[in-house]
C-alpha positions as a Python dict, from the first residue, in 0.01 Angstrom:
ca = {
    (1, 'M'): (0, 0, 0),
    (2, 'L'): (-146, 98, -336),
    (3, 'R'): (100, 357, -382),
    (4, 'G'): (381, 107, -341),
    (5, 'L'): (224, -98, -579),
    (6, 'Y'): (164, 170, -848),
    (7, 'T'): (548, 253, -786),
    (8, 'A'): (641, -101, -847),
    (9, 'A'): (428, -131, -1175),
    (10, 'S'): (592, 199, -1290),
    (11, 'G'): (924, 48, -1264),
    (12, 'M'): (848, -280, -1439),
    (13, 'I'): (663, -105, -1727),
    (14, 'A'): (998, 125, -1762),
    (15, 'Q'): (1189, -192, -1775),
    (16, 'Q'): (987, -357, -2016),
    (17, 'R'): (1003, -91, -2266),
    (18, 'K'): (1388, -49, -2185),
    (19, 'H'): (1418, -427, -2286),
    (20, 'D'): (1180, -381, -2583),
    (21, 'I'): (1405, -94, -2733),
    (22, 'V'): (1709, -335, -2673),
    (23, 'T'): (1575, -636, -2824),
    (24, 'N'): (1457, -429, -3120),
    (25, 'N'): (1798, -288, -3206),
    (26, 'I'): (1968, -627, -3157),
    (27, 'A'): (1725, -781, -3396),
    (28, 'N'): (1764, -519, -3665),
    (29, 'I'): (2162, -454, -3615),
    (30, 'N'): (2225, -585, -3975),
    (31, 'T'): (1924, -398, -4131),
    (32, 'P'): (2076, -154, -4379),
    (33, 'G'): (1958, 192, -4283),
    (34, 'F'): (1827, 90, -3940),
    (35, 'K'): (1853, 379, -3676),
    (36, 'S'): (1859, 252, -3326),
    (37, 'G'): (1575, 357, -3094),
    (38, 'G'): (1643, 521, -2757),
    (39, 'G'): (1450, 538, -2451),
    (40, 'I'): (1399, 764, -2177),
    (41, 'D'): (1507, 654, -1818),
    (42, 'R'): (1433, 975, -1603),
    (43, 'S'): (1098, 1055, -1442),
    (44, 'F'): (914, 1371, -1554),
    (45, 'P'): (986, 1586, -1274),
    (46, 'E'): (1350, 1511, -1310),
    (47, 'I'): (1352, 1638, -1688),
    (48, 'L'): (1097, 1923, -1572),
    (49, 'I'): (1382, 2043, -1323),
    (50, 'S'): (1682, 1998, -1541),
    (51, 'R'): (1513, 2194, -1849),
    (52, 'I'): (1418, 2486, -1600),
    (53, 'R'): (1778, 2502, -1463),
    (54, 'N'): (1948, 2482, -1828),
    (55, 'G'): (1715, 2772, -1908),
    (56, 'Q'): (1516, 2576, -2178),
    (57, 'G'): (1192, 2671, -2012),
    (58, 'N'): (870, 2551, -2133),
    (59, 'P'): (837, 2388, -2484),
    (60, 'A'): (601, 2547, -2752),
    (61, 'P'): (223, 2493, -2702),
    (62, 'Y'): (68, 2258, -2986),
    (63, 'R'): (-97, 2405, -3247),
}
């Protein structure tokens, strides 16, 4: 049961972030020099698998 709650909470957090980005873009649409924001709507495993398949491999480690 807790796993389902964590999954639901994760989905709600992702939707809230997407909503925040869209509202910020709309609020600042007429501001000169404003660069619109974007978000990632895929899970980490999906992105990792697509990077491995495309040959991008692992990113460089932090220094």
